[in-house]
PDB file of C-alpha atoms in Angstrom:
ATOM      1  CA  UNK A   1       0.000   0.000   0.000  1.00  0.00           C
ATOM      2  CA  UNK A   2       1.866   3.269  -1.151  1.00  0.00           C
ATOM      3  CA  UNK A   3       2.190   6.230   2.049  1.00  0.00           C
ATOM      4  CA  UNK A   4       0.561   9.000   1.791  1.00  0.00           C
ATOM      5  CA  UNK A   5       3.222  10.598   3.513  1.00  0.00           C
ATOM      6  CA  UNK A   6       5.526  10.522   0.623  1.00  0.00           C
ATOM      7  CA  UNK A   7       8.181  12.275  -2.115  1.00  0.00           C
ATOM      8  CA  UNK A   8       8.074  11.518  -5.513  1.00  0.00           C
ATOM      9  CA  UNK A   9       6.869   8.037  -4.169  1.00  0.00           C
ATOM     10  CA  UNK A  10       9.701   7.944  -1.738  1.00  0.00           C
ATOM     11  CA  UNK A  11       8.122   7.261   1.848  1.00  0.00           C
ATOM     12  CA  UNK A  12       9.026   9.521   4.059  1.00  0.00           C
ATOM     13  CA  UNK A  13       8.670   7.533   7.831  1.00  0.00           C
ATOM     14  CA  UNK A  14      10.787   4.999   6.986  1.00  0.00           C
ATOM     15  CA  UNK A  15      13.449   7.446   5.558  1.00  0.00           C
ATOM     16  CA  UNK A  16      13.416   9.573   8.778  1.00  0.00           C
ATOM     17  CA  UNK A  17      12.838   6.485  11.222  1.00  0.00           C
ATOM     18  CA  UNK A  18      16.768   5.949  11.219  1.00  0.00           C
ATOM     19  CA  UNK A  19      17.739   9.176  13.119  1.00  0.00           C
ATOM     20  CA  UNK A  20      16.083   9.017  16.047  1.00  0.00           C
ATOM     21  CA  UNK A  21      17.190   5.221  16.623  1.00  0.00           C
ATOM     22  CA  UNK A  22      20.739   6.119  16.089  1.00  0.00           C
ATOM     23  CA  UNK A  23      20.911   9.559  18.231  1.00  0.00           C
ATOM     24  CA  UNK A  24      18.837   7.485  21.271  1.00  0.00           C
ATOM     25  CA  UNK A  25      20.774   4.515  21.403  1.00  0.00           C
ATOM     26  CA  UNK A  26      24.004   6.302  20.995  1.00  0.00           C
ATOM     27  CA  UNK A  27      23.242   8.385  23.850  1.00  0.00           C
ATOM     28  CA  UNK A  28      23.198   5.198  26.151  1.00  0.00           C
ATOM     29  CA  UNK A  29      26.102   3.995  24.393  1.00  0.00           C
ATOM     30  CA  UNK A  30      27.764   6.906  25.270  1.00  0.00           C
ATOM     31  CA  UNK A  31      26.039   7.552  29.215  1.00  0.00           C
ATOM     32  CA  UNK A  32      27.231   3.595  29.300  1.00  0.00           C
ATOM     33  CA  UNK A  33      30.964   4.350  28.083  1.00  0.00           C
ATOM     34  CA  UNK A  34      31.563   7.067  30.785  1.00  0.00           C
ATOM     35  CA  UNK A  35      30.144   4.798  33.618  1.00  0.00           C
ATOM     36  CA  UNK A  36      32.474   2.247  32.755  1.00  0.00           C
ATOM     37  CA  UNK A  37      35.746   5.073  33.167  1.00  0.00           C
ATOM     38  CA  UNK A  38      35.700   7.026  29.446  1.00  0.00           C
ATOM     39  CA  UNK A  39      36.103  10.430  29.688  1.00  0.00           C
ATOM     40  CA  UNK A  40      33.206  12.802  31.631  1.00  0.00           C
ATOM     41  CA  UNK A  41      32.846  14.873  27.928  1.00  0.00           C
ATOM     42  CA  UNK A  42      30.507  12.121  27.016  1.00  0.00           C
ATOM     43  CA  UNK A  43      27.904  12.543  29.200  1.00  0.00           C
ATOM     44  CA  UNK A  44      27.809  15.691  28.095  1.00  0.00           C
ATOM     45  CA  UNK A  45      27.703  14.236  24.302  1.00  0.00           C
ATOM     46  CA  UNK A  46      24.950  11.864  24.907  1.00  0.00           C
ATOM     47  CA  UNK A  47      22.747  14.695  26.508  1.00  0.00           C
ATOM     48  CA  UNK A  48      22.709  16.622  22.992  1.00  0.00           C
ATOM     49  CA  UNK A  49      22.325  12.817  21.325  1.00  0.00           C
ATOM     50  CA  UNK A  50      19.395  13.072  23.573  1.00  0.00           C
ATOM     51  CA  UNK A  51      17.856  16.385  22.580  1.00  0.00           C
ATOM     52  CA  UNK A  52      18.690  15.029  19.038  1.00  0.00           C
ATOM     53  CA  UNK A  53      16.867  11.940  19.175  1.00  0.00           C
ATOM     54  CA  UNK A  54      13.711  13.456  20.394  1.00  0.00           C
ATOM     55  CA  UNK A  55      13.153  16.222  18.365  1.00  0.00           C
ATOM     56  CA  UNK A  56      14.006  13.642  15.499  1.00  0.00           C
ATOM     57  CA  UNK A  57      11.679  10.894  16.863  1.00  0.00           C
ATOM     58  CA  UNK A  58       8.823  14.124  17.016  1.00  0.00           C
ATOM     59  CA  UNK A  59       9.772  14.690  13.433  1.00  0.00           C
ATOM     60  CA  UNK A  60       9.270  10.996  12.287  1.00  0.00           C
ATOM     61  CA  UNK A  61       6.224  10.816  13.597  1.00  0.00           C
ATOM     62  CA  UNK A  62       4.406  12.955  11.693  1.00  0.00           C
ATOM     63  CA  UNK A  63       4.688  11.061   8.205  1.00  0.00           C
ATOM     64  CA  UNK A  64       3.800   7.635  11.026  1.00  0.00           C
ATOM     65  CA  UNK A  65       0.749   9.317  11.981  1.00  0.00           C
ATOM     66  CA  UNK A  66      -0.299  10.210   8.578  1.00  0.00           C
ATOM     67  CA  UNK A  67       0.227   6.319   7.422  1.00  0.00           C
ATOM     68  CA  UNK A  68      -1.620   5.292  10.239  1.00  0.00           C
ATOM     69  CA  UNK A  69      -4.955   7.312   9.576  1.00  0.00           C
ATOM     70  CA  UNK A  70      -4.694   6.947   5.904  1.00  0.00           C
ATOM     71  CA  UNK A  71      -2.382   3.850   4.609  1.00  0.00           C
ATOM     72  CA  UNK A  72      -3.148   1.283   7.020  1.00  0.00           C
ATOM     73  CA  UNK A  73      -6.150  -0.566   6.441  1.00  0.00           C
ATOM     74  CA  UNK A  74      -9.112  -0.104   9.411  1.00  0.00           C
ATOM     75  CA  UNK A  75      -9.774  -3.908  10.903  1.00  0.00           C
ATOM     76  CA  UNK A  76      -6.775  -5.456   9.631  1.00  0.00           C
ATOM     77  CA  UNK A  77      -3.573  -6.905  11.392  1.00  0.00           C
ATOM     78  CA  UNK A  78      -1.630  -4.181   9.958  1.00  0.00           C
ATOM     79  CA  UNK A  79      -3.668  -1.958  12.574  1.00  0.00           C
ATOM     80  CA  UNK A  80      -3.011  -3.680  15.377  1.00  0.00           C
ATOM     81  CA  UNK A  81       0.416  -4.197  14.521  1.00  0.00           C
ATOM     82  CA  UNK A  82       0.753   0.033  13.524  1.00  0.00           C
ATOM     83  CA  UNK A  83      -0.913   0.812  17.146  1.00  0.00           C
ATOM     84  CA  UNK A  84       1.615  -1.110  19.076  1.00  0.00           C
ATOM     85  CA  UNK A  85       4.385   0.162  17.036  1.00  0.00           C
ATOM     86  CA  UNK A  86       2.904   4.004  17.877  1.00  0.00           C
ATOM     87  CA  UNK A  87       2.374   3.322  21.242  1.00  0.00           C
ATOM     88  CA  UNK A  88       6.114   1.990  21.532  1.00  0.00           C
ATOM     89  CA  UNK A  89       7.410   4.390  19.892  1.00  0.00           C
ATOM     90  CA  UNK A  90       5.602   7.447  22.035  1.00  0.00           C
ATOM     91  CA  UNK A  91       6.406   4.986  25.056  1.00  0.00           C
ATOM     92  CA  UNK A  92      10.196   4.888  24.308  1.00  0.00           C
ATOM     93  CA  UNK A  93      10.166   8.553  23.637  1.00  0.00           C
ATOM     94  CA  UNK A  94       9.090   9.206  26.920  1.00  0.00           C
ATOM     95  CA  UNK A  95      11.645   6.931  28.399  1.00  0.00           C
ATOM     96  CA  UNK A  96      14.540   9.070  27.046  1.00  0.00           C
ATOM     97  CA  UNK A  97      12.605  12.126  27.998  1.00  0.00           C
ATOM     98  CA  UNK A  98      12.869  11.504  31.824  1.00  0.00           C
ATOM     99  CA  UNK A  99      15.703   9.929  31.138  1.00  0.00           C
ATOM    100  CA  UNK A 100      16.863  13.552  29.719  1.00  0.00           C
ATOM    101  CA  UNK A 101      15.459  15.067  32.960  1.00  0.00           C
ATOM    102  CA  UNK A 102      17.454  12.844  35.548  1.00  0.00           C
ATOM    103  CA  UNK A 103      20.392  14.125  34.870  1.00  0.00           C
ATOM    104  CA  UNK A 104      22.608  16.131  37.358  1.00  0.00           C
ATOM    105  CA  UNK A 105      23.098  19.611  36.613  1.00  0.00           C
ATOM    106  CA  UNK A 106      26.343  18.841  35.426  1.00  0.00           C
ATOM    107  CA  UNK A 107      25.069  16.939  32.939  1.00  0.00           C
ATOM    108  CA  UNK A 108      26.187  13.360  34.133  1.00  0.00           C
ATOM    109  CA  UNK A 109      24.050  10.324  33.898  1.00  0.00           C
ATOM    110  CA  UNK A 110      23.312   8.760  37.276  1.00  0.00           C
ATOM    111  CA  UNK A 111      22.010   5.065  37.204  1.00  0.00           C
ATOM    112  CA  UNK A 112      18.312   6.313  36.860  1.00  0.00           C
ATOM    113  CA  UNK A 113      19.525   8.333  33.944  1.00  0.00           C
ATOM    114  CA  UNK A 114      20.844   4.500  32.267  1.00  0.00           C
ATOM    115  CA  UNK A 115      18.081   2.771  33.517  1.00  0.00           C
ATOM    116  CA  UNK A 116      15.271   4.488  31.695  1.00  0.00           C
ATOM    117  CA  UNK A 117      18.239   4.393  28.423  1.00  0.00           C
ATOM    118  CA  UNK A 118      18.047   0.848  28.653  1.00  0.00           C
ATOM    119  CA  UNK A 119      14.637   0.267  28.900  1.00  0.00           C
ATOM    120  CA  UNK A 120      13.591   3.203  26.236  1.00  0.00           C
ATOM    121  CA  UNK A 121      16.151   1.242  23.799  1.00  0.00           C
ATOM    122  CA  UNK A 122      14.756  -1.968  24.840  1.00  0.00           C
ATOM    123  CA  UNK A 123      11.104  -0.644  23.982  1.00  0.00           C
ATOM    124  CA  UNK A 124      12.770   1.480  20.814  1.00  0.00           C
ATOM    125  CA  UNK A 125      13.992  -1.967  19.354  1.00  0.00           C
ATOM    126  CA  UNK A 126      10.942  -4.164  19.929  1.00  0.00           C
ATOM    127  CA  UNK A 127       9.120  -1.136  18.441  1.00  0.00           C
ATOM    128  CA  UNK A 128      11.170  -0.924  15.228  1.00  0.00           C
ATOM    129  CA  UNK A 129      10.937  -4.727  14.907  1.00  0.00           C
ATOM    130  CA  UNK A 130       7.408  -3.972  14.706  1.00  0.00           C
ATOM    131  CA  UNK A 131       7.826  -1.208  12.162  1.00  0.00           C
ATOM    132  CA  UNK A 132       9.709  -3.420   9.824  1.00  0.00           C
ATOM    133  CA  UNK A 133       7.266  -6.448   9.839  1.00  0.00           C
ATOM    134  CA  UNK A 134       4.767  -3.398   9.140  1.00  0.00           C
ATOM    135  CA  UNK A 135       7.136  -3.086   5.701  1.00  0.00           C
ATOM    136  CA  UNK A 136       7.682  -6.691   5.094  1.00  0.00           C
ATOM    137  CA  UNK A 137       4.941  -8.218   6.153  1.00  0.00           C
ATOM    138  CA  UNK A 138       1.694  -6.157   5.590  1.00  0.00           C
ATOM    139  CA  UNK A 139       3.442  -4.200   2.872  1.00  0.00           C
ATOM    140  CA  UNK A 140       2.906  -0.834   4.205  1.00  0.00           C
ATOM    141  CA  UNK A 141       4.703   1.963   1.889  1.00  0.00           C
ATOM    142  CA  UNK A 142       5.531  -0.754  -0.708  1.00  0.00           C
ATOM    143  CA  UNK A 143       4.553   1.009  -3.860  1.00  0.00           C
ATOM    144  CA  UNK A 144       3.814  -2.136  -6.158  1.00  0.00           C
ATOM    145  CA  UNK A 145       3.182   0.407  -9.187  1.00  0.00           C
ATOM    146  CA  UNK A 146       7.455  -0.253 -10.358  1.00  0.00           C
ATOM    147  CA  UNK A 147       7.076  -3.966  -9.331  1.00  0.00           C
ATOM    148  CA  UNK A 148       9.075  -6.251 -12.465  1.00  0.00           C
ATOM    149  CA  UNK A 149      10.149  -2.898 -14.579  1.00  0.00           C
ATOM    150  CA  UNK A 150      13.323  -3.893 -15.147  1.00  0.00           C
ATOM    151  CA  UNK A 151      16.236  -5.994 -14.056  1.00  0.00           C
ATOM    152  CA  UNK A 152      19.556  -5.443 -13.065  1.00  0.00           C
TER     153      UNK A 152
END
């Protein structure tokens, strides 16, 4: 079923989907690095990864939102599947956010801080697994219309 949140048949959630993954779990890559004795600057780093991811997982989700509504068939298991996927993915997102606001003033990560990172990353992967079986599965944003053009 092709988005409707596309360019030039391009869909655009599963183009911007890859940013906020990489910016969150790199932050608790990073908060994890400094616990185990790398350098304090991280922390530091994996607060902006942080403010990164979010604004980036915001940004995603308005092309998600759109497929939901008006790609993804009503009554279907595509439906179920695309609500638990949202719901993960607003849950996760919330993780990192008081995950964001744990933090000591001087920006270090205290074991709160890589608790909720964990778990938001946990919830962030089972989420994307979701996503993708959304794409391979259900064919959501698979734009048959170019299907057996041409060959390599």
């Amino acid at each position: 079923m092709r988005s409707r949140a596309s360019f030039k048949a391009h869909p655009l959630h599963p183009a911007l989907i890859p940013f906020p993954f990489a910016f969150l779990v790199g932050a608790t890559l990073f908060d994890l690095a400094s616990l185990l004795g790398a350098p304090d600057s991280l922390t530091l780093t994996a607060a902006h990864l942080t403010i990164a991811g979010l604004a980036a997982g915001l940004l995603a989700a308005v092309p998600g939102i759109i497929d939901y509504f008006y790609t993804v068939p009503p009554d279907s298991s595509a439906k179920a599947r695309a609500t638990r996927h949202g719901a993960g993915n607003v849950v996760a997102l919330l993780l990192f956010a008081l995950s964001f606001w744990s933090r000591e003033a001087s920006w270090n990560a205290t074991v709160l801080t890589i608790g909720l990172e964990l778990l938001g990353a946990a919830v962030l992967g089972y989420s994307g697994w979701l996503g993708g079986t959304l794409v391979t599965r259900n064919l959501i944003s698979v734009d048959h219309r170019y299907a057996d053009k041409g060959r390599w």
